Amino acid sequence: LAKARVRAKRAYHHGDLRESVIAAAVQIIGKRGPKALTLRSVAHRLGVSQTAPYRHFASKEALLAAVAAEGFRTLEKRIEAEMVLAGGDPVERFRAIGIAYMAFAIEHPAHFTIMYAARPPEFSQGPVADASRHAFKLTKEAVERCQREGRAPKGDPSRIVVAAWAFVHGLAMLYENGQLPKNYDVKSARSLARQIPLFLRSGLDQP
Amino acid sequence: LAKARVRAKRAYHHGDLRESVIAAAVQIIGKRGPKALTLRSVAHRLGVSQTAPYRHFASKEALLAAVAAEGFRTLEKRIEAEMVLAGGDPVERFRAIGIAYMAFAIEHPAHFTIMYAARPPEFSQGPVADASRHAFKLTKEAVERCQREGRAPKGDPSRIVVAAWAFVHGLAMLYENGQLPKNYDVKSARSLARQIPLFLRSGLDQP
DNA sequence: ACCTGAACACCGTTCAAGT
DNA sequence: ACCTGAACACCGTTCAAGT
């Protein structure tokens, strides 16, 4: 009867539950906010017992870390795609990273929220830390090319990277929190293009 | 006996419990992180029954909103103090706001976390929104003075304010999360002074 | 190997009752 | 007015037991 159908549905999750749990978590966060995410709600949504997710995640934090890792992978792909579009100009490449970051935050708010709201200790190591380092390295390379061509001031490129990162991250944060003034059209990520390279041009003297 | 002493301690909280609850919440967040903050832990720390805080706060979120409001008041005072130090030069005044913001984030991490991590609906109105608006207005005035003296590009000053705000907020965020490179000395807030006014000098063309 | 059901400790919140 | 104690619904997590 109905019970048989439920059982069939459950059987479907054999070997696939891990991905389903992540997807359901993202959906719940997206629809009802991070506070509404409970393991039990995930399990219920998937028609699975409340303890089933523990087969695939050691804890709720481990699930959040998996969502974050997925987010960082997506961000990485977004950056790569935008870099290809940018072509060879180093300033354009620098811009592309910021545009990709902003676009990612806008297009994947649930992932973005988890990536920076909850920061379990798992984030300091493993795939999340790797992705973070990789994005930093890409940006630094773009800045160094700008410096070589005389389009950014001399000095430690890391300072420029951090400044740009802080700017874009802060902007994404303010956007996410709805704290940007109405006339500030950040919905189109490309409108930021002109603002990001200001970090290449001035003000970055050593302290 | 011991019971009498507890009773005396409790009596002390007559008319004073509200402030004590806020202070205890800040301490718990500072020592054990926002996740460890429970109304019950606050009550226990104050030697009061678990339901006593409900006399002063309608909910846990209301308590968090009160912590945030206290944070915004402190930030406001910090900005005013730094503005006095800055004197009359408009660029210095613009800098002062960013310095005060960064210094506040460093000196009051528990408040800062609550102000931007948890965002209950209470934040959209009331004292929190007021403080936010006031800080924005102060910054905008500083920018407009810079523009009048030819030390910032023409155009909508709000764009410069938002860019500077995003930058400083992002930097504080990265600092709070321990995501800044080791050689990036943000612990001394004043080392940011040279970086903040870059928003006044370039790159802020209209999109 | 993967899932269930019952149980435990903990939480926010409510409410009748105490002073 | 202010606080307590018991209770409710909910949560993360554990574990013996099922297939």
Short mmCIF file of C-alpha atoms (C1' of nucleotides) in Angstrom, two decimals:
data_model
loop_
_atom_site.label_atom_id
_atom_site.label_comp_id
_atom_site.label_asym_id
_atom_site.label_seq_id
_atom_site.Cartn_x
_atom_site.Cartn_y
_atom_site.Cartn_z
CA LEU A 1 0.00 0.00 0.00
CA ALA A 2 1.21 3.48 0.85
CA LYS A 3 3.77 1.85 3.07
CA ALA A 4 5.16 -0.11 0.12
CA ARG A 5 5.57 3.05 -1.91
CA VAL A 6 7.42 4.70 0.94
CA ARG A 7 9.65 1.66 1.21
CA ALA A 8 10.37 1.85 -2.54
CA LYS A 9 11.21 5.52 -2.20
CA ARG A 10 13.54 4.73 0.64
CA ALA A 11 15.27 2.02 -1.32
CA TYR A 12 16.09 4.63 -3.98
CA HIS A 13 18.38 6.35 -1.54
CA HIS A 14 20.69 3.42 -1.32
CA GLY A 15 24.08 4.74 -2.33
CA ASP A 16 22.65 8.14 -3.17
CA LEU A 17 21.59 9.50 0.17
CA ARG A 18 24.71 11.58 0.73
CA GLU A 19 24.11 13.83 -2.29
CA SER A 20 20.38 13.98 -1.55
CA VAL A 21 21.06 15.15 1.99
CA ILE A 22 23.33 17.95 0.77
CA ALA A 23 20.80 19.03 -1.86
CA ALA A 24 17.94 19.00 0.65
CA ALA A 25 20.00 21.04 3.12
CA VAL A 26 20.71 23.66 0.46
CA GLN A 27 17.02 23.81 -0.44
CA ILE A 28 15.92 24.26 3.17
CA ILE A 29 18.47 27.00 3.79
CA GLY A 30 17.46 28.73 0.59
CA LYS A 31 13.75 28.60 1.35
CA ARG A 32 13.58 29.02 5.10
CA GLY A 33 16.98 30.28 6.21
CA PRO A 34 19.94 28.62 7.91
CA LYS A 35 18.17 28.54 11.25
CA ALA A 36 15.46 26.25 9.87
CA LEU A 37 18.00 23.66 8.81
CA THR A 38 17.79 20.65 11.09
CA LEU A 39 18.95 17.15 10.36
CA ARG A 40 15.49 15.96 11.18
CA SER A 41 13.90 18.28 8.63
CA VAL A 42 16.33 17.04 6.00
CA ALA A 43 15.54 13.43 6.81
CA HIS A 44 11.82 14.09 6.82
CA ARG A 45 11.98 15.84 3.46
CA LEU A 46 13.75 12.83 1.98
CA GLY A 47 11.29 10.34 3.51
CA VAL A 48 14.06 8.73 5.48
CA SER A 49 14.49 8.05 9.18
CA GLN A 50 15.90 10.82 11.37
CA THR A 51 19.14 8.97 11.94
CA ALA A 52 19.81 7.97 8.33
CA PRO A 53 21.95 11.05 7.56
CA TYR A 54 24.38 9.88 10.23
CA ARG A 55 25.42 7.09 7.86
CA HIS A 56 26.96 9.81 5.66
CA PHE A 57 27.78 12.69 7.98
CA ALA A 58 29.32 12.42 11.39
CA SER A 59 27.44 15.48 12.61
CA LYS A 60 25.40 18.45 11.52
CA GLU A 61 28.61 20.45 11.27
CA ALA A 62 30.06 17.86 8.92
CA LEU A 63 27.03 18.33 6.68
CA LEU A 64 27.50 22.10 6.74
CA ALA A 65 31.16 21.60 5.85
CA ALA A 66 30.10 19.46 2.88
CA VAL A 67 27.71 22.18 1.70
CA ALA A 68 30.51 24.72 2.03
CA ALA A 69 32.93 22.49 0.13
CA GLU A 70 30.41 22.16 -2.68
CA GLY A 71 30.08 25.93 -2.67
CA PHE A 72 33.81 26.45 -2.96
CA ARG A 73 34.00 24.00 -5.84
CA THR A 74 31.23 25.88 -7.66
CA LEU A 75 32.94 29.19 -6.97
CA GLU A 76 36.18 27.82 -8.36
CA LYS A 77 34.46 26.81 -11.60
CA ARG A 78 32.77 30.21 -11.79
CA ILE A 79 36.11 31.97 -11.46
CA GLU A 80 37.69 29.81 -14.13
CA ALA A 81 34.83 30.47 -16.54
CA GLU A 82 35.01 34.22 -15.96
CA MET A 83 38.80 34.17 -16.42
CA VAL A 84 38.40 32.56 -19.84
CA LEU A 85 35.92 35.28 -20.81
CA ALA A 86 38.34 37.92 -19.58
CA GLY A 87 41.03 36.99 -22.09
CA GLY A 88 44.65 37.99 -21.65
CA ASP A 89 44.49 41.50 -20.20
CA PRO A 90 45.71 41.26 -16.59
CA VAL A 91 43.42 43.98 -15.24
CA GLU A 92 40.47 42.25 -16.89
CA ARG A 93 41.57 38.98 -15.31
CA PHE A 94 41.75 40.66 -11.92
CA ARG A 95 38.28 42.07 -12.48
CA ALA A 96 36.98 38.69 -13.57
CA ILE A 97 37.73 37.13 -10.20
CA GLY A 98 35.75 39.76 -8.34
CA ILE A 99 32.89 39.52 -10.80
CA ALA A 100 32.80 35.75 -10.43
CA TYR A 101 32.81 36.03 -6.65
CA MET A 102 29.95 38.51 -6.60
CA ALA A 103 27.97 36.52 -9.16
CA PHE A 104 28.44 33.38 -7.13
CA ALA A 105 27.20 35.08 -3.96
CA ILE A 106 24.12 36.31 -5.81
CA GLU A 107 23.39 33.06 -7.60
CA HIS A 108 24.06 30.71 -4.67
CA PRO A 109 22.99 32.58 -1.55
CA ALA A 110 22.44 29.41 0.48
CA HIS A 111 25.96 28.16 -0.18
CA PHE A 112 27.42 31.59 0.39
CA THR A 113 25.66 31.93 3.73
CA ILE A 114 27.01 28.61 4.97
CA MET A 115 30.49 29.29 3.60
CA TYR A 116 30.85 32.41 5.71
CA ALA A 117 28.20 32.34 8.41
CA ALA A 118 28.89 29.02 10.07
CA ARG A 119 32.58 28.34 10.34
CA PRO A 120 33.11 24.93 11.91
CA PRO A 121 36.70 23.86 12.61
CA GLU A 122 36.56 21.61 9.53
CA PHE A 123 37.00 24.78 7.46
CA SER A 124 40.59 25.36 8.60
CA GLN A 125 41.77 22.26 6.80
CA GLY A 126 40.72 20.00 3.96
CA PRO A 127 38.94 20.97 0.73
CA VAL A 128 37.56 24.25 2.04
CA ALA A 129 40.99 25.58 2.98
CA ASP A 130 42.42 24.30 -0.29
CA ALA A 131 39.82 26.12 -2.37
CA SER A 132 40.38 29.27 -0.37
CA ARG A 133 44.12 29.10 -0.97
CA HIS A 134 43.63 28.43 -4.67
CA ALA A 135 41.41 31.48 -5.14
CA PHE A 136 43.99 33.57 -3.32
CA LYS A 137 46.78 32.25 -5.53
CA LEU A 138 44.86 32.95 -8.73
CA THR A 139 44.21 36.52 -7.65
CA LYS A 140 47.80 37.03 -6.64
CA GLU A 141 49.01 35.86 -10.03
CA ALA A 142 46.69 38.31 -11.76
CA VAL A 143 47.98 41.13 -9.55
CA GLU A 144 51.60 40.20 -10.22
CA ARG A 145 50.96 40.33 -13.97
CA CYS A 146 49.44 43.78 -13.48
CA GLN A 147 52.54 44.86 -11.59
CA ARG A 148 54.87 43.51 -14.28
CA GLU A 149 53.02 45.55 -16.90
CA GLY A 150 53.13 48.66 -14.72
CA ARG A 151 49.37 48.68 -14.15
CA ALA A 152 49.55 48.20 -10.40
CA PRO A 153 51.88 49.79 -7.85
CA LYS A 154 55.00 47.91 -6.75
CA GLY A 155 55.12 46.17 -3.39
CA ASP A 156 53.67 43.08 -1.76
CA PRO A 157 50.89 41.85 -4.06
CA SER A 158 49.20 40.12 -1.13
CA ARG A 159 48.14 43.48 0.25
CA ILE A 160 46.29 44.25 -2.98
CA VAL A 161 44.74 40.80 -3.01
CA VAL A 162 43.51 41.12 0.56
CA ALA A 163 42.11 44.58 -0.05
CA ALA A 164 40.26 43.45 -3.16
CA TRP A 165 39.03 40.32 -1.45
CA ALA A 166 37.79 42.27 1.55
CA PHE A 167 36.00 44.71 -0.72
CA VAL A 168 34.21 42.09 -2.78
CA HIS A 169 33.46 39.92 0.22
CA GLY A 170 32.11 42.91 2.15
CA LEU A 171 29.97 43.92 -0.79
CA ALA A 172 28.56 40.41 -1.12
CA MET A 173 27.88 40.36 2.61
CA LEU A 174 26.06 43.69 2.53
CA TYR A 175 24.10 42.51 -0.47
CA GLU A 176 23.15 39.28 1.26
CA ASN A 177 21.98 41.19 4.33
CA GLY A 178 19.98 43.67 2.27
CA GLN A 179 22.06 46.52 3.64
CA LEU A 180 22.90 48.19 0.36
CA PRO A 181 21.08 51.41 -0.55
CA LYS A 182 18.30 50.98 -3.07
CA ASN A 183 20.06 52.96 -5.80
CA TYR A 184 23.11 50.76 -5.57
CA ASP A 185 22.51 48.26 -8.31
CA VAL A 186 24.62 45.34 -7.32
CA LYS A 187 22.27 42.78 -8.75
CA SER A 188 24.13 42.94 -11.98
CA ALA A 189 27.55 41.70 -10.90
CA ARG A 190 29.24 43.29 -13.85
CA SER A 191 28.45 46.77 -12.62
CA LEU A 192 31.22 46.17 -10.11
CA ALA A 193 33.77 45.79 -12.84
CA ARG A 194 34.78 49.43 -12.73
CA GLN A 195 35.15 49.48 -8.96
CA ILE A 196 37.29 46.46 -8.30
CA PRO A 197 40.50 47.60 -10.05
CA LEU A 198 40.68 50.70 -7.90
CA PHE A 199 42.85 48.52 -5.71
CA LEU A 200 45.37 48.31 -8.51
CA ARG A 201 45.76 52.02 -8.94
CA SER A 202 46.32 53.73 -5.65
CA GLY A 203 46.39 53.87 -1.92
CA LEU A 204 48.22 50.67 -1.28
CA ASP A 205 51.41 52.14 0.14
CA GLN A 206 52.99 50.03 2.84
CA PRO A 207 51.92 51.17 6.29
CA LEU B 1 22.61 28.72 54.79
CA ALA B 2 23.85 28.37 51.23
CA LYS B 3 20.28 28.67 50.10
CA ALA B 4 19.94 31.99 51.87
CA ARG B 5 23.02 33.32 50.13
CA VAL B 6 21.63 32.29 46.77
CA ARG B 7 18.38 33.98 47.64
CA ALA B 8 20.27 37.17 48.55
CA LYS B 9 22.16 37.02 45.27
CA ARG B 10 18.88 36.64 43.43
CA ALA B 11 17.35 39.55 45.24
CA TYR B 12 20.19 41.71 43.93
CA HIS B 13 18.88 41.22 40.45
CA HIS B 14 15.65 42.99 41.18
CA GLY B 15 15.52 45.81 38.65
CA ASP B 16 19.00 45.00 37.38
CA LEU B 17 18.54 41.67 35.68
CA ARG B 18 18.17 43.06 32.20
CA GLU B 19 21.66 44.56 32.07
CA SER B 20 23.11 41.49 33.78
CA VAL B 21 21.59 39.22 31.17
CA ILE B 22 23.08 41.26 28.33
CA ALA B 23 26.51 41.32 30.00
CA ALA B 24 26.43 37.58 30.66
CA ALA B 25 25.43 36.91 27.06
CA VAL B 26 28.36 38.96 25.80
CA GLN B 27 30.73 37.10 28.10
CA ILE B 28 29.53 33.69 27.01
CA ILE B 29 29.80 34.58 23.33
CA GLY B 30 33.27 35.99 23.89
CA LYS B 31 34.51 32.96 25.80
CA ARG B 32 32.76 30.06 24.13
CA GLY B 33 31.39 31.37 20.87
CA PRO B 34 27.89 32.33 19.72
CA LYS B 35 26.79 28.73 19.47
CA ALA B 36 27.32 28.23 23.21
CA LEU B 37 24.95 31.05 24.07
CA THR B 38 21.73 29.66 25.49
CA LEU B 39 19.22 31.44 27.64
CA ARG B 40 19.63 28.67 30.18
CA SER B 41 23.39 29.16 30.38
CA VAL B 42 22.86 32.87 30.92
CA ALA B 43 20.35 32.23 33.68
CA HIS B 44 22.58 29.64 35.31
CA ARG B 45 25.58 31.98 35.25
CA LEU B 46 23.50 34.64 37.00
CA GLY B 47 22.15 32.22 39.61
CA VAL B 48 18.63 32.84 38.43
CA SER B 49 15.91 30.51 37.26
CA GLN B 50 15.85 29.50 33.60
CA THR B 51 12.74 31.48 32.89
CA ALA B 52 13.77 34.70 34.63
CA PRO B 53 15.27 36.29 31.48
CA TYR B 54 11.81 36.14 29.92
CA ARG B 55 10.77 38.92 32.27
CA HIS B 56 13.09 41.21 30.30
CA PHE B 57 13.35 39.69 26.82
CA ALA B 58 10.50 38.27 24.82
CA SER B 59 12.79 35.72 23.18
CA LYS B 60 16.38 34.76 22.62
CA GLU B 61 16.35 36.82 19.43
CA ALA B 62 15.23 39.85 21.41
CA LEU B 63 18.25 39.37 23.67
CA LEU B 64 20.53 39.15 20.63
CA ALA B 65 18.95 42.32 19.27
CA ALA B 66 19.69 44.05 22.57
CA VAL B 67 23.33 42.95 22.39
CA ALA B 68 23.52 44.25 18.84
CA ALA B 69 21.93 47.56 19.83
CA GLU B 70 24.49 47.96 22.59
CA GLY B 71 27.20 47.22 20.04
CA PHE B 72 25.92 49.88 17.66
CA ARG B 73 25.81 52.44 20.45
CA THR B 74 29.41 51.65 21.36
CA LEU B 75 30.44 51.84 17.71
CA GLU B 76 28.75 55.21 17.41
CA LYS B 77 30.72 56.54 20.39
CA ARG B 78 33.92 55.10 18.94
CA ILE B 79 33.32 56.87 15.64
CA GLU B 80 32.62 60.16 17.37
CA ALA B 81 35.80 59.90 19.44
CA GLU B 82 37.91 59.11 16.39
CA MET B 83 36.33 61.99 14.47
CA VAL B 84 37.36 64.43 17.20
CA LEU B 85 40.92 63.12 17.00
CA ALA B 86 40.86 63.50 13.23
CA GLY B 87 40.36 67.27 13.38
CA GLY B 88 39.06 69.25 10.43
CA ASP B 89 40.67 67.63 7.41
CA PRO B 90 37.89 65.85 5.50
CA VAL B 91 40.06 62.98 4.29
CA GLU B 92 41.22 62.40 7.84
CA ARG B 93 37.61 62.41 8.97
CA PHE B 94 36.75 59.85 6.31
CA ARG B 95 39.68 57.73 7.49
CA ALA B 96 38.62 58.10 11.11
CA ILE B 97 35.32 56.37 10.51
CA GLY B 98 36.98 53.33 8.98
CA ILE B 99 39.57 53.22 11.74
CA ALA B 100 36.87 53.39 14.38
CA TYR B 101 34.92 50.60 12.69
CA MET B 102 37.94 48.32 12.49
CA ALA B 103 38.99 49.13 16.05
CA PHE B 104 35.50 48.38 17.28
CA ALA B 105 35.45 45.01 15.52
CA ILE B 106 38.79 44.12 17.09
CA GLU B 107 37.96 45.36 20.56
CA HIS B 108 34.41 44.00 20.75
CA PRO B 109 34.42 40.76 18.79
CA ALA B 110 31.40 39.34 20.61
CA HIS B 111 29.25 42.34 19.79
CA PHE B 112 30.55 42.45 16.24
CA THR B 113 29.72 38.79 15.70
CA ILE B 114 26.15 39.23 16.87
CA MET B 115 25.71 42.47 14.92
CA TYR B 116 26.46 40.77 11.64
CA ALA B 117 26.17 37.03 12.13
CA ALA B 118 22.67 36.74 13.53
CA ARG B 119 20.29 39.10 11.82
CA PRO B 120 16.85 38.77 13.37
CA PRO B 121 14.04 40.81 11.82
CA GLU B 122 14.32 43.25 14.73
CA PHE B 123 17.41 44.66 13.01
CA SER B 124 15.46 46.15 10.11
CA GLN B 125 13.80 48.65 12.39
CA GLY B 126 14.38 50.30 15.71
CA PRO B 127 17.69 51.35 17.28
CA VAL B 128 19.84 49.02 15.17
CA ALA B 129 18.56 50.46 11.89
CA ASP B 130 18.86 53.99 13.31
CA ALA B 131 22.51 53.49 14.27
CA SER B 132 23.23 52.02 10.87
CA ARG B 133 21.66 55.00 9.12
CA HIS B 134 23.53 57.45 11.32
CA ALA B 135 26.91 55.90 10.54
CA PHE B 136 26.07 56.03 6.84
CA LYS B 137 25.09 59.68 7.09
CA LEU B 138 28.29 60.63 8.93
CA THR B 139 30.39 58.93 6.27
CA LYS B 140 28.45 60.55 3.47
CA GLU B 141 28.99 63.99 4.96
CA ALA B 142 32.73 63.35 5.18
CA VAL B 143 32.77 62.26 1.54
CA GLU B 144 30.79 65.31 0.43
CA ARG B 145 33.29 67.57 2.16
CA CYS B 146 36.08 65.75 0.32
CA GLN B 147 34.25 66.31 -2.95
CA ARG B 148 33.75 70.01 -2.25
CA GLU B 149 37.47 70.42 -1.66
CA GLY B 150 38.32 68.47 -4.81
CA ARG B 151 39.79 65.53 -2.93
CA ALA B 152 37.28 62.99 -4.15
CA PRO B 153 35.78 62.49 -7.62
CA LYS B 154 32.40 64.03 -8.44
CA GLY B 155 29.30 61.90 -8.55
CA ASP B 156 26.99 60.15 -6.15
CA PRO B 157 28.77 60.13 -2.77
CA SER B 158 26.75 57.07 -1.72
CA ARG B 159 28.75 54.93 -4.08
CA ILE B 160 31.97 55.91 -2.34
CA VAL B 161 30.40 55.34 1.06
CA VAL B 162 29.17 51.89 0.12
CA ALA B 163 32.53 50.93 -1.36
CA ALA B 164 34.41 52.09 1.73
CA TRP B 165 31.90 50.43 4.02
CA ALA B 166 32.13 47.15 2.13
CA PHE B 167 35.91 47.29 2.26
CA VAL B 168 36.16 47.92 5.99
CA HIS B 169 33.36 45.52 6.81
CA GLY B 170 34.92 42.81 4.66
CA LEU B 171 38.29 43.37 6.27
CA ALA B 172 36.79 43.12 9.75
CA MET B 173 34.96 39.97 8.70
CA LEU B 174 38.11 38.35 7.35
CA TYR B 175 39.96 39.38 10.48
CA GLU B 176 37.26 37.89 12.69
CA ASN B 177 37.38 34.63 10.76
CA GLY B 178 41.16 34.46 10.90
CA GLN B 179 41.29 34.48 7.11
CA LEU B 180 43.86 37.22 6.70
CA PRO B 181 47.41 36.23 5.73
CA LYS B 182 49.86 36.28 8.59
CA ASN B 183 51.91 39.18 7.20
CA TYR B 184 48.82 41.34 6.98
CA ASP B 185 48.97 43.28 10.20
CA VAL B 186 45.42 44.32 10.82
CA LYS B 187 45.68 44.13 14.57
CA SER B 188 46.72 47.72 14.66
CA ALA B 189 43.66 49.38 13.22
CA ARG B 190 45.58 52.47 12.28
CA SER B 191 47.62 50.58 9.70
CA LEU B 192 44.47 50.72 7.59
CA ALA B 193 44.53 54.48 7.49
CA ARG B 194 46.46 54.63 4.23
CA GLN B 195 44.18 52.13 2.50
CA ILE B 196 40.76 53.48 3.25
CA PRO B 197 40.98 56.75 1.30
CA LEU B 198 41.78 54.92 -1.90
CA PHE B 199 38.04 55.05 -2.40
CA LEU B 200 38.27 58.81 -2.58
CA ARG B 201 40.83 58.92 -5.31
CA SER B 202 39.89 56.70 -8.18
CA GLY B 203 37.89 53.99 -9.77
CA LEU B 204 34.50 55.15 -8.74
CA ASP B 205 33.18 56.10 -12.14
CA GLN B 206 29.48 55.51 -12.57
CA PRO B 207 28.81 52.10 -14.18
"C1'" DA C 1 26.23 -1.85 4.04
"C1'" DC C 2 22.42 0.77 5.12
"C1'" DC C 3 18.43 2.03 7.72
"C1'" DT C 4 15.05 2.15 11.84
"C1'" DG C 5 13.09 3.06 16.63
"C1'" DA C 6 13.67 4.15 21.06
"C1'" DA C 7 16.14 6.71 24.14
"C1'" DC C 8 19.11 10.62 26.31
"C1'" DA C 9 20.49 15.16 27.26
"C1'" DC C 10 19.63 19.65 25.92
"C1'" DC C 11 17.19 23.64 24.15
"C1'" DG C 12 13.43 27.67 23.64
"C1'" DT C 13 9.18 28.72 25.36
"C1'" DT C 14 4.71 28.63 28.08
"C1'" DC C 15 2.06 28.91 32.12
"C1'" DA C 16 0.14 28.25 36.60
"C1'" DA C 17 1.78 29.20 40.98
"C1'" DG C 18 4.43 31.47 44.46
"C1'" DT C 19 6.38 36.02 47.07
"C1'" DA D 1 6.37 43.38 39.84
"C1'" DC D 2 9.38 39.69 39.63
"C1'" DC D 3 10.72 34.97 39.92
"C1'" DT D 4 10.13 29.68 40.16
"C1'" DG D 5 9.01 24.73 38.75
"C1'" DA D 6 6.98 21.76 35.92
"C1'" DA D 7 5.80 20.84 31.45
"C1'" DC D 8 5.77 20.74 26.08
"C1'" DA D 9 7.65 20.39 21.64
"C1'" DC D 10 11.86 20.19 19.37
"C1'" DC D 11 16.70 19.28 18.52
"C1'" DG D 12 21.50 16.63 17.93
"C1'" DT D 13 23.27 12.36 18.89
"C1'" DT D 14 23.82 7.37 20.38
"C1'" DC D 15 22.94 2.61 20.08
"C1'" DA D 16 20.92 -1.84 19.85
"C1'" DA D 17 18.30 -4.01 16.52
"C1'" DG D 18 16.57 -5.04 12.01
"C1'" DT D 19 17.18 -6.16 6.55
#
